PDB file of C-alpha atoms in Angstrom:
ATOM      1  CA  MET A  25     127.038 104.388 114.415  1.00 42.00           C
ATOM      2  CA  ASP A  26     125.199 101.685 116.408  1.00 42.00           C
ATOM      3  CA  GLU A  27     123.939  99.806 113.379  1.00 42.00           C
ATOM      4  CA  THR A  28     126.401  97.395 111.809  1.00 39.00           C
ATOM      5  CA  ARG A  29     125.984  94.927 109.024  1.00 37.00           C
ATOM      6  CA  THR A  30     126.985  91.312 109.182  1.00 36.00           C
ATOM      7  CA  ASN A  31     128.755  89.719 106.246  1.00 34.00           C
ATOM      8  CA  ARG A  32     125.330  88.667 104.854  1.00 32.00           C
ATOM      9  CA  GLY A  33     124.193  92.282 104.706  1.00 36.00           C
ATOM     10  CA  ALA A  34     121.530  91.880 107.415  1.00 35.00           C
ATOM     11  CA  TRP A  35     121.351  94.300 110.334  1.00 33.00           C
ATOM     12  CA  ARG A  36     122.341  92.766 113.641  1.00 30.00           C
ATOM     13  CA  ARG A  37     119.626  92.106 116.121  1.00 33.00           C
ATOM     14  CA  SER A  38     119.524  93.497 119.617  1.00 31.00           C
ATOM     15  CA  PRO A  39     122.210  91.764 121.707  1.00 32.00           C
ATOM     16  CA  ILE A  40     119.795  91.787 124.667  1.00 30.00           C
ATOM     17  CA  LEU A  41     117.529  88.989 123.438  1.00 27.00           C
ATOM     18  CA  PRO A  42     118.249  87.087 120.212  1.00 31.00           C
ATOM     19  CA  ARG A  43     115.172  86.413 118.061  1.00 35.00           C
ATOM     20  CA  ALA A  44     115.442  82.638 118.565  1.00 32.00           C
ATOM     21  CA  MET A  45     115.164  83.147 122.333  1.00 29.00           C
ATOM     22  CA  ALA A  46     112.357  85.717 122.223  1.00 34.00           C
ATOM     23  CA  ALA A  47     109.065  84.787 123.826  1.00 33.00           C
ATOM     24  CA  PRO A  48     106.440  83.657 121.310  1.00 31.00           C
ATOM     25  CA  ARG A  49     104.075  86.294 119.981  1.00 33.00           C
ATOM     26  CA  ALA A  50     100.475  86.359 121.049  1.00 29.00           C
ATOM     27  CA  PRO A  51      98.355  84.232 118.698  1.00 27.00           C
ATOM     28  CA  THR A  52      95.905  87.061 118.023  1.00 28.00           C
ATOM     29  CA  MET A  53      96.686  89.889 115.654  1.00 31.00           C
ATOM     30  CA  SER A  54      95.677  93.506 115.771  1.00 35.00           C
ATOM     31  CA  ALA A  55      93.393  94.834 113.080  1.00 38.00           C
ATOM     32  CA  GLY A  56      96.322  96.690 111.570  1.00 40.00           C
ATOM     33  CA  PRO A  57      97.287 100.329 111.978  1.00 39.00           C
ATOM     34  CA  ALA A  58      94.571 102.857 112.694  1.00 37.00           C
ATOM     35  CA  TRP A  59      94.276 106.185 110.914  1.00 32.00           C
ATOM     36  CA  ALA A  60      95.168 109.200 113.029  1.00 31.00           C
ATOM     37  CA  GLU A  61      91.975 111.184 113.548  1.00 32.00           C
ATOM     38  CA  ASP A  62      93.672 114.562 113.765  1.00 33.00           C
ATOM     39  CA  ARG A  63      96.151 114.048 110.909  1.00 33.00           C
ATOM     40  CA  PRO A  64      94.641 111.837 108.207  1.00 36.00           C
ATOM     41  CA  GLU A  65      97.762 112.182 106.056  1.00 38.00           C
ATOM     42  CA  GLU A  66      99.719 110.251 108.657  1.00 38.00           C
ATOM     43  CA  ARG A  67      99.178 106.674 109.785  1.00 38.00           C
ATOM     44  CA  ARG A  68     100.021 106.071 113.419  1.00 39.00           C
ATOM     45  CA  VAL A  69     100.973 103.071 115.509  1.00 36.00           C
ATOM     46  CA  PRO A  70      97.857 101.353 116.946  1.00 36.00           C
ATOM     47  CA  GLU A  71      96.927 102.265 120.534  1.00 36.00           C
ATOM     48  CA  GLN A  72      97.845  98.859 121.955  1.00 31.00           C
ATOM     49  CA  MET A  73     101.312  99.176 120.407  1.00 32.00           C
ATOM     50  CA  ALA A  74     101.847 102.719 121.767  1.00 35.00           C
ATOM     51  CA  ALA A  75     100.767 101.607 125.254  1.00 35.00           C
ATOM     52  CA  SER A  76     103.416  98.887 125.239  1.00 33.00           C
ATOM     53  CA  GLY A  77     106.265 101.166 124.208  1.00 38.00           C
ATOM     54  CA  GLY A  78     105.656 100.957 120.457  1.00 36.00           C
ATOM     55  CA  SER A  79     105.155  97.234 120.123  1.00 34.00           C
ATOM     56  CA  ASP A  80     102.309  94.790 120.615  1.00 33.00           C
ATOM     57  CA  TYR A  81     104.744  91.874 120.555  1.00 32.00           C
ATOM     58  CA  ALA A  82     106.041  89.922 123.515  1.00 31.00           C
ATOM     59  CA  PRO A  83     108.598  91.767 125.708  1.00 32.00           C
ATOM     60  CA  GLY A  84     112.020  91.587 124.101  1.00 35.00           C
ATOM     61  CA  PHE A  85     110.688  90.916 120.599  1.00 35.00           C
ATOM     62  CA  ASP A  86     112.879  92.712 118.093  1.00 43.00           C
ATOM     63  CA  LEU A  87     111.551  94.060 114.791  1.00 44.00           C
ATOM     64  CA  SER A  88     115.000  95.130 113.618  1.00 46.00           C
ATOM     65  CA  PRO A  89     116.159  93.614 110.325  1.00 45.00           C
ATOM     66  CA  GLY A  90     117.819  90.224 110.195  1.00 46.00           C
ATOM     67  CA  ASP A  91     116.989  86.698 109.007  1.00 45.00           C
ATOM     68  CA  ASP A  92     113.369  87.613 108.792  1.00 49.00           C
ATOM     69  CA  VAL A  93     111.246  84.707 107.689  1.00 52.00           C
ATOM     70  CA  VAL A  94     110.152  82.866 110.813  1.00 54.00           C
ATOM     71  CA  GLU A  95     107.373  80.469 111.746  1.00 54.00           C
ATOM     72  CA  VAL A  96     104.807  81.491 114.370  1.00 55.00           C
ATOM     73  CA  ALA A  97     102.145  78.914 115.237  1.00 61.00           C
ATOM     74  CA  GLY A  98     102.659  77.288 111.829  1.00 66.00           C
ATOM     75  CA  ALA A  99     102.229  80.521 109.845  1.00 82.00           C
ATOM     76  CA  LYS A 100     105.105  82.070 107.939  1.00 91.00           C
ATOM     77  CA  VAL A 101     105.982  85.570 109.122  1.00 95.00           C
ATOM     78  CA  ARG A 102     107.940  87.924 106.885  1.00 96.00           C
ATOM     79  CA  MET A 103     109.500  91.141 108.143  1.00 97.00           C
ATOM     80  CA  GLY A 104     110.574  94.323 106.488  1.00 98.00           C
ATOM     81  CA  GLY A 105     110.794  98.074 106.761  1.00 97.00           C
ATOM     82  CA  CYS A 106     111.921 101.320 105.254  1.00 97.00           C
ATOM     83  CA  LEU A 107     115.485 102.292 104.351  1.00 96.00           C
ATOM     84  CA  CYS A 108     116.208 104.216 107.568  1.00 97.00           C
ATOM     85  CA  GLY A 109     114.459 101.725 109.890  1.00 97.00           C
ATOM     86  CA  ALA A 110     111.921 104.189 111.344  1.00 98.00           C
ATOM     87  CA  VAL A 111     109.085 102.054 109.926  1.00 98.00           C
ATOM     88  CA  ARG A 112     109.099  98.309 110.545  1.00 98.00           C
ATOM     89  CA  TYR A 113     106.444  95.716 109.767  1.00 97.00           C
ATOM     90  CA  GLU A 114     105.666  92.041 109.737  1.00 97.00           C
ATOM     91  CA  VAL A 115     103.140  90.153 107.624  1.00 96.00           C
ATOM     92  CA  HIS A 116     101.629  86.828 108.745  1.00 96.00           C
ATOM     93  CA  GLY A 117     100.806  83.943 106.429  1.00 95.00           C
ATOM     94  CA  GLU A 118     100.717  83.885 102.660  1.00 95.00           C
ATOM     95  CA  PRO A 119      99.505  86.871 100.641  1.00 97.00           C
ATOM     96  CA  MET A 120      96.175  86.902  98.833  1.00 96.00           C
ATOM     97  CA  MET A 121      97.884  88.153  95.658  1.00 96.00           C
ATOM     98  CA  VAL A 122     101.418  88.831  94.450  1.00 97.00           C
ATOM     99  CA  GLY A 123     101.762  91.093  91.465  1.00 97.00           C
ATOM    100  CA  LEU A 124     103.831  93.353  89.306  1.00 97.00           C
ATOM    101  CA  CYS A 125     102.423  96.652  88.010  1.00 97.00           C
ATOM    102  CA  HIS A 126     103.960  98.570  85.114  1.00 97.00           C
ATOM    103  CA  CYS A 127     101.577 101.572  85.156  1.00 96.00           C
ATOM    104  CA  GLU A 128     102.980 105.089  84.991  1.00 96.00           C
ATOM    105  CA  ASP A 129     101.915 105.926  88.560  1.00 94.00           C
ATOM    106  CA  CYS A 130     103.677 102.876  90.011  1.00 94.00           C
ATOM    107  CA  ARG A 131     106.784 103.520  87.934  1.00 94.00           C
ATOM    108  CA  LYS A 132     106.992 107.102  89.157  1.00 93.00           C
ATOM    109  CA  ALA A 133     106.188 106.194  92.772  1.00 91.00           C
ATOM    110  CA  THR A 134     108.930 103.543  92.881  1.00 91.00           C
ATOM    111  CA  GLY A 135     111.486 105.072  90.543  1.00 92.00           C
ATOM    112  CA  GLY A 136     111.746 101.672  88.855  1.00 93.00           C
ATOM    113  CA  ASN A 137     110.289  99.945  85.829  1.00 95.00           C
ATOM    114  CA  ALA A 138     107.517  98.245  87.876  1.00 96.00           C
ATOM    115  CA  LEU A 139     106.021  97.883  91.338  1.00 96.00           C
ATOM    116  CA  TYR A 140     106.485  94.468  92.989  1.00 96.00           C
ATOM    117  CA  TYR A 141     103.691  94.099  95.567  1.00 97.00           C
ATOM    118  CA  ALA A 142     101.569  91.663  97.557  1.00 97.00           C
ATOM    119  CA  ASP A 143      98.172  91.998  99.231  1.00 97.00           C
ATOM    120  CA  TRP A 144      97.538  90.642 102.738  1.00 97.00           C
ATOM    121  CA  PRO A 145      94.370  90.832 104.833  1.00 96.00           C
ATOM    122  CA  VAL A 146      94.464  93.930 107.055  1.00 95.00           C
ATOM    123  CA  SER A 147      94.530  91.713 110.156  1.00 94.00           C
ATOM    124  CA  ALA A 148      97.717  89.948 108.958  1.00 96.00           C
ATOM    125  CA  VAL A 149      99.860  93.111 108.902  1.00 96.00           C
ATOM    126  CA  ARG A 150     101.523  94.814 111.867  1.00 96.00           C
ATOM    127  CA  MET A 151     103.452  98.068 111.575  1.00 95.00           C
ATOM    128  CA  GLU A 152     105.593 100.191 113.857  1.00 96.00           C
ATOM    129  CA  GLY A 153     106.334 103.847 113.111  1.00 96.00           C
ATOM    130  CA  ALA A 154     104.485 106.734 111.498  1.00 94.00           C
ATOM    131  CA  LEU A 155     103.823 106.820 107.769  1.00 96.00           C
ATOM    132  CA  ALA A 156     103.096 109.835 105.593  1.00 96.00           C
ATOM    133  CA  THR A 157     100.648 109.366 102.725  1.00 94.00           C
ATOM    134  CA  TYR A 158     100.459 110.887  99.256  1.00 92.00           C
ATOM    135  CA  SER A 159      97.728 109.892  96.821  1.00 88.00           C
ATOM    136  CA  GLY A 160      97.005 106.727  98.804  1.00 88.00           C
ATOM    137  CA  ARG A 161     100.637 105.654  98.909  1.00 92.00           C
ATOM    138  CA  SER A 162     102.178 105.413 102.381  1.00 95.00           C
ATOM    139  CA  PHE A 163     105.866 106.005 102.909  1.00 96.00           C
ATOM    140  CA  CYS A 164     108.392 106.786 105.617  1.00 97.00           C
ATOM    141  CA  PRO A 165     108.456 110.552 106.192  1.00 97.00           C
ATOM    142  CA  ASP A 166     112.158 110.362 107.119  1.00 97.00           C
ATOM    143  CA  CYS A 167     113.755 108.412 104.249  1.00 96.00           C
ATOM    144  CA  GLY A 168     110.902 108.406 101.704  1.00 95.00           C
ATOM    145  CA  SER A 169     110.718 104.617 101.240  1.00 96.00           C
ATOM    146  CA  ARG A 170     107.294 103.625  99.958  1.00 96.00           C
ATOM    147  CA  VAL A 171     106.126 100.854 102.270  1.00 96.00           C
ATOM    148  CA  ALA A 172     102.412 100.153 101.842  1.00 96.00           C
ATOM    149  CA  HIS A 173      98.985 101.090 100.570  1.00 95.00           C
ATOM    150  CA  PHE A 174      96.097 100.606 102.992  1.00 94.00           C
ATOM    151  CA  SER A 175      92.483  99.891 102.116  1.00 92.00           C
ATOM    152  CA  ALA A 176      89.517  98.664 104.134  1.00 90.00           C
ATOM    153  CA  HIS A 177      89.913  95.109 102.772  1.00 89.00           C
ATOM    154  CA  HIS A 178      93.635  94.549 102.416  1.00 95.00           C
ATOM    155  CA  THR A 179      97.094  96.005 102.900  1.00 96.00           C
ATOM    156  CA  GLU A 180      99.323  96.171  99.852  1.00 97.00           C
ATOM    157  CA  VAL A 181     102.968  95.788 100.871  1.00 97.00           C
ATOM    158  CA  MET A 182     105.823  96.861  98.620  1.00 96.00           C
ATOM    159  CA  LEU A 183     107.867  93.661  98.451  1.00 96.00           C
ATOM    160  CA  GLY A 184     111.109  95.511  97.794  1.00 95.00           C
ATOM    161  CA  THR A 185     110.934  96.556 101.466  1.00 96.00           C
ATOM    162  CA  LEU A 186     111.104  92.954 102.764  1.00 96.00           C
ATOM    163  CA  ASP A 187     114.285  92.040 104.612  1.00 96.00           C
ATOM    164  CA  ASP A 188     116.777  89.551 103.187  1.00 83.00           C
ATOM    165  CA  PRO A 189     115.915  89.348  99.481  1.00 85.00           C
ATOM    166  CA  PRO A 190     115.444  87.401  97.303  1.00 83.00           C
ATOM    167  CA  THR A 191     111.996  86.358  98.407  1.00 84.00           C
ATOM    168  CA  ASP A 192     109.976  83.243  97.585  1.00 90.00           C
ATOM    169  CA  LEU A 193     107.013  85.390  96.453  1.00 95.00           C
ATOM    170  CA  VAL A 194     106.536  85.090  92.693  1.00 95.00           C
ATOM    171  CA  PRO A 195     104.054  87.398  90.936  1.00 97.00           C
ATOM    172  CA  ARG A 196     100.871  85.627  89.853  1.00 96.00           C
ATOM    173  CA  ARG A 197      99.547  88.709  88.100  1.00 97.00           C
ATOM    174  CA  GLU A 198     101.236  91.263  85.870  1.00 98.00           C
ATOM    175  CA  ILE A 199      99.239  94.405  85.085  1.00 98.00           C
ATOM    176  CA  TRP A 200      99.626  97.387  82.771  1.00 98.00           C
ATOM    177  CA  THR A 201     101.768  95.309  80.439  1.00 97.00           C
ATOM    178  CA  VAL A 202     101.231  97.937  77.712  1.00 97.00           C
ATOM    179  CA  ARG A 203     103.795  99.972  79.677  1.00 96.00           C
ATOM    180  CA  ARG A 204     106.206  97.076  80.325  1.00 96.00           C
ATOM    181  CA  GLU A 205     109.704  97.777  79.026  1.00 96.00           C
ATOM    182  CA  PRO A 206     110.438  95.828  75.840  1.00 96.00           C
ATOM    183  CA  TRP A 207     113.440  94.132  77.442  1.00 97.00           C
ATOM    184  CA  ALA A 208     111.339  92.902  80.408  1.00 95.00           C
ATOM    185  CA  LEU A 209     109.871  89.501  79.596  1.00 95.00           C
ATOM    186  CA  PRO A 210     106.443  88.350  80.836  1.00 96.00           C
ATOM    187  CA  ILE A 211     106.624  86.373  84.062  1.00 96.00           C
ATOM    188  CA  PRO A 212     106.003  82.690  83.220  1.00 95.00           C
ATOM    189  CA  GLY A 213     102.671  81.481  84.579  1.00 95.00           C
ATOM    190  CA  ALA A 214     101.480  84.933  85.680  1.00 97.00           C
ATOM    191  CA  GLU A 215      98.159  86.317  84.417  1.00 96.00           C
ATOM    192  CA  GLN A 216      98.817  89.140  81.960  1.00 97.00           C
ATOM    193  CA  PHE A 217      96.633  92.263  81.750  1.00 97.00           C
ATOM    194  CA  ASP A 218      97.171  95.165  79.339  1.00 96.00           C
ATOM    195  CA  ARG A 219      95.691  97.503  81.944  1.00 95.00           C
ATOM    196  CA  ASP A 220      93.856  97.056  85.264  1.00 93.00           C
ATOM    197  CA  PRO A 221      91.968  93.746  85.518  1.00 89.00           C
ATOM    198  CA  VAL A 222      88.205  94.163  85.332  1.00 80.00           C
TER     199      VAL A 222
END
């Protein structure tokens, strides 16, 4: 198997060009992934990424997992992806909202007691790889990892898919607390909503 883990649990980067030596990314961002016209259930890599061999980053830029919080032109960039690595993404800057949802749908979709998520502007998210979609939830069709939810105004990223946890992103909002497990305490300082906020 080509993929090996270091003692920190992070996947090794390409030996061709270490991330620290990679050319800086272009300062402009794409408008995020575009919906495939012929297969709306599948989100495809944007045209400019496909034309450059699957990436709109500088030549040699590596989206494989590793120490994945970097600074680009003063903005924090976080990286992540699905379990099998077929879907990779990066998010630029700070999220508009970080939350935790305890609703039944989120519990079933994640297989956990809550969904840990953050919303970024569509223009701040870049993805590589195809995603399948069920009921608005996008996931890797190969391994099943739920990665994101896309809307016209923002992209909701499942924070459990970020590389190198733990993360510095603390939920500021906790919703559907009527379904929170009794052993799970409210997050200090986070807004609490019994159901969806109005």
